[in-house]
C-alpha cells in the first residue's frame, strides 16, 4: 500500500497478490513496479489535465433569452433542465448570467434580469458563484464572509433594491460532514 504525492497525498493505492504461485522471490519488486508505474501516470495526468469530466447527460446548452419575454425565457431555461431565477417584474429579459450558448450542468441557476423592481432573493444554500452572478446583474456590492454555501444574508428576501440598498453581506458556511 502506498500514497502519492508524499506531501498532501491525493492518491492511495493498495496492491494485492493472492497466493502467488510463480516468481515468489520477486513479488515485492513486481508489486512495487506496478505501484510506481500507475502512480506516475496518475500524477502526470493530474498535473497536465485538471479538467472535470462531465458526462453528456449532465451537461446542457444555456439558451439565449435576452430580449425575449420574461415568461418565455423562464419556460426556455426550464425546458433546458436549468433553474431560472427571474430578477424583477419587468416583461422583457434585459440581461442574463451565464450568457446563452455556454455549457452548464443540469439544474444550475440562470439569472434573468428584467431591469425593473429587483428584489433580493432567498440565497440560502447558494454557492459564491451564484451570489456574485446575481449581484453583478443587480448592480449591488457584496461583502462575503466565510466559505461554503450561503447560511445568512444581511437583507431579507423580497426586499426591493429600489429602497436604497447598495450593499449586501452574505455569510457562507461549510456543510456539516458526518
Short mmCIF file of C-alpha atoms in Angstrom, two decimals:
data_model
loop_
_atom_site.label_atom_id
_atom_site.label_comp_id
_atom_site.label_asym_id
_atom_site.label_seq_id
_atom_site.Cartn_x
_atom_site.Cartn_y
_atom_site.Cartn_z
CA UNK A 1 0.00 0.00 0.00
CA UNK A 2 1.22 3.48 -0.80
CA UNK A 3 0.14 7.05 -1.48
CA UNK A 4 1.34 9.98 -3.56
CA UNK A 5 2.43 12.68 -3.61
CA UNK A 6 4.25 12.41 -0.30
CA UNK A 7 3.10 15.89 0.78
CA UNK A 8 -0.69 16.31 0.61
CA UNK A 9 -1.43 12.84 -0.82
CA UNK A 10 -4.17 12.69 -3.45
CA UNK A 11 -3.94 9.03 -4.42
CA UNK A 12 -3.93 5.87 -2.36
CA UNK A 13 -3.15 2.50 -3.92
CA UNK A 14 -3.47 -0.94 -2.42
CA UNK A 15 -1.89 -3.75 -4.44
CA UNK A 16 -2.73 -7.34 -3.53
CA UNK A 17 -1.39 -10.62 -4.81
CA UNK A 18 -3.37 -13.55 -3.58
CA UNK A 19 -1.37 -16.76 -3.07
CA UNK A 20 1.31 -16.22 -5.75
CA UNK A 21 2.46 -19.47 -7.40
CA UNK A 22 5.37 -18.26 -9.55
CA UNK A 23 8.21 -15.82 -9.12
CA UNK A 24 7.51 -15.53 -5.42
CA UNK A 25 11.04 -14.30 -4.69
CA UNK A 26 10.42 -11.11 -6.68
CA UNK A 27 6.80 -10.48 -5.70
CA UNK A 28 7.61 -7.34 -3.68
CA UNK A 29 9.61 -5.88 -6.59
CA UNK A 30 6.85 -6.71 -9.09
CA UNK A 31 4.21 -5.09 -6.89
CA UNK A 32 6.43 -2.04 -6.43
CA UNK A 33 6.86 -1.74 -10.21
CA UNK A 34 3.07 -1.78 -10.66
CA UNK A 35 2.62 0.86 -7.96
CA UNK A 36 5.31 3.18 -9.35
CA UNK A 37 4.09 2.89 -12.94
CA UNK A 38 0.42 3.53 -12.20
CA UNK A 39 1.12 6.29 -9.67
CA UNK A 40 3.44 8.12 -12.09
CA UNK A 41 0.68 8.09 -14.71
CA UNK A 42 -1.89 9.37 -12.23
CA UNK A 43 0.37 12.19 -11.06
CA UNK A 44 1.24 13.23 -14.63
CA UNK A 45 -2.42 13.26 -15.63
CA UNK A 46 -3.38 15.37 -12.64
CA UNK A 47 -0.67 17.95 -13.47
CA UNK A 48 -1.44 18.10 -17.19
CA UNK A 49 -5.20 17.71 -17.15
CA UNK A 50 -7.10 19.49 -14.41
CA UNK A 51 -10.40 19.27 -16.27
CA UNK A 52 -13.51 17.96 -14.62
CA UNK A 53 -15.01 15.09 -16.58
CA UNK A 54 -18.73 15.54 -17.15
CA UNK A 55 -20.94 13.06 -18.96
CA UNK A 56 -23.09 14.28 -21.85
CA UNK A 57 -26.33 13.73 -19.94
CA UNK A 58 -25.14 16.07 -17.14
CA UNK A 59 -24.35 18.98 -19.44
CA UNK A 60 -26.76 21.27 -21.29
CA UNK A 61 -26.50 24.34 -23.51
CA UNK A 62 -27.79 27.57 -21.96
CA UNK A 63 -30.42 29.20 -24.16
CA UNK A 64 -30.02 32.83 -25.18
CA UNK A 65 -33.12 34.61 -23.89
CA UNK A 66 -32.07 38.28 -23.75
CA UNK A 67 -34.66 40.46 -25.48
CA UNK A 68 -37.43 37.90 -25.16
CA UNK A 69 -40.41 37.95 -22.86
CA UNK A 70 -39.76 37.02 -19.24
CA UNK A 71 -42.40 34.28 -19.29
CA UNK A 72 -41.00 32.66 -22.45
CA UNK A 73 -37.41 32.96 -21.16
CA UNK A 74 -38.40 31.20 -17.96
CA UNK A 75 -40.01 28.37 -19.98
CA UNK A 76 -36.94 28.02 -22.24
CA UNK A 77 -34.50 27.88 -19.32
CA UNK A 78 -36.67 25.34 -17.51
CA UNK A 79 -37.00 23.24 -20.69
CA UNK A 80 -33.18 23.14 -20.87
CA UNK A 81 -33.16 21.49 -17.40
CA UNK A 82 -31.79 24.63 -15.76
CA UNK A 83 -33.21 26.71 -12.89
CA UNK A 84 -34.39 30.20 -13.89
CA UNK A 85 -34.09 32.97 -11.30
CA UNK A 86 -36.13 35.94 -12.52
CA UNK A 87 -34.81 39.26 -11.24
CA UNK A 88 -37.54 41.90 -11.13
CA UNK A 89 -41.02 42.11 -12.53
CA UNK A 90 -40.28 43.51 -15.99
CA UNK A 91 -41.85 41.90 -19.05
CA UNK A 92 -38.57 41.56 -21.03
CA UNK A 93 -35.20 39.99 -20.17
CA UNK A 94 -32.55 42.73 -20.31
CA UNK A 95 -29.55 40.54 -19.41
CA UNK A 96 -28.76 37.02 -18.28
CA UNK A 97 -26.00 35.17 -16.48
CA UNK A 98 -24.46 32.92 -17.57
CA UNK A 99 -24.81 34.11 -21.14
CA UNK A 100 -26.53 31.96 -23.73
CA UNK A 101 -24.62 29.45 -25.81
CA UNK A 102 -22.38 28.28 -22.97
CA UNK A 103 -22.47 24.80 -21.48
CA UNK A 104 -23.71 24.27 -17.94
CA UNK A 105 -24.53 21.42 -15.62
CA UNK A 106 -28.14 20.30 -15.36
CA UNK A 107 -30.03 22.17 -12.63
CA UNK A 108 -27.72 25.18 -12.44
CA UNK A 109 -29.22 28.64 -11.89
CA UNK A 110 -29.62 31.04 -14.80
CA UNK A 111 -30.28 34.63 -13.72
CA UNK A 112 -32.74 36.55 -15.87
CA UNK A 113 -32.60 40.31 -15.19
CA UNK A 114 -35.69 42.23 -16.24
CA UNK A 115 -34.17 45.52 -15.05
CA UNK A 116 -37.31 46.58 -13.22
CA UNK A 117 -38.08 46.49 -9.49
CA UNK A 118 -35.49 43.87 -8.49
CA UNK A 119 -35.91 42.22 -5.08
CA UNK A 120 -33.38 40.29 -3.04
CA UNK A 121 -33.90 36.52 -3.35
CA UNK A 122 -33.55 33.95 -0.58
CA UNK A 123 -29.94 32.91 -1.21
CA UNK A 124 -29.90 30.13 1.38
CA UNK A 125 -27.69 27.30 0.13
CA UNK A 126 -26.32 29.20 -2.86
CA UNK A 127 -22.67 28.92 -3.89
CA UNK A 128 -20.46 32.03 -4.10
CA UNK A 129 -20.53 31.97 -7.89
CA UNK A 130 -24.34 32.27 -7.87
CA UNK A 131 -24.29 35.12 -5.34
CA UNK A 132 -21.67 37.01 -7.37
CA UNK A 133 -23.56 36.47 -10.65
CA UNK A 134 -26.80 37.75 -9.11
CA UNK A 135 -25.06 40.75 -7.51
CA UNK A 136 -23.39 41.76 -10.75
CA UNK A 137 -26.70 41.75 -12.65
CA UNK A 138 -28.44 43.52 -9.76
CA UNK A 139 -25.63 46.10 -9.56
CA UNK A 140 -25.17 45.67 -5.82
CA UNK A 141 -21.94 45.28 -3.83
CA UNK A 142 -21.41 42.02 -1.95
CA UNK A 143 -19.43 41.56 1.25
CA UNK A 144 -18.53 37.89 1.54
CA UNK A 145 -17.72 36.20 4.84
CA UNK A 146 -16.57 32.60 5.11
CA UNK A 147 -16.57 29.66 2.69
CA UNK A 148 -19.05 27.05 1.59
CA UNK A 149 -22.70 27.88 0.94
CA UNK A 150 -24.91 30.80 1.97
CA UNK A 151 -26.12 30.49 5.56
CA UNK A 152 -27.23 34.09 6.23
CA UNK A 153 -27.74 37.32 4.32
CA UNK A 154 -27.99 40.89 5.62
CA UNK A 155 -31.00 41.89 3.53
CA UNK A 156 -34.21 39.93 3.95
CA UNK A 157 -35.62 38.08 0.92
CA UNK A 158 -38.20 40.04 -1.11
CA UNK A 159 -36.69 43.42 -0.07
CA UNK A 160 -36.68 45.75 -3.10
CA UNK A 161 -33.29 47.13 -4.11
CA UNK A 162 -35.02 50.36 -5.15
CA UNK A 163 -35.43 51.07 -1.43
CA UNK A 164 -31.84 52.35 -1.40
CA UNK A 165 -29.80 49.22 -0.77
CA UNK A 166 -26.32 49.26 -2.30
CA UNK A 167 -24.56 46.52 -0.29
CA UNK A 168 -25.41 43.06 0.95
CA UNK A 169 -23.37 40.95 3.37
CA UNK A 170 -23.55 37.23 2.77
CA UNK A 171 -22.14 34.68 5.20
CA UNK A 172 -21.07 31.27 3.95
CA UNK A 173 -20.57 28.10 5.96
CA UNK A 174 -19.11 24.74 5.03
CA UNK A 175 -21.66 21.92 5.01
CA UNK A 176 -21.54 19.68 8.04
CA UNK A 177 -19.95 16.29 7.49
CA UNK A 178 -20.76 13.19 9.48
#
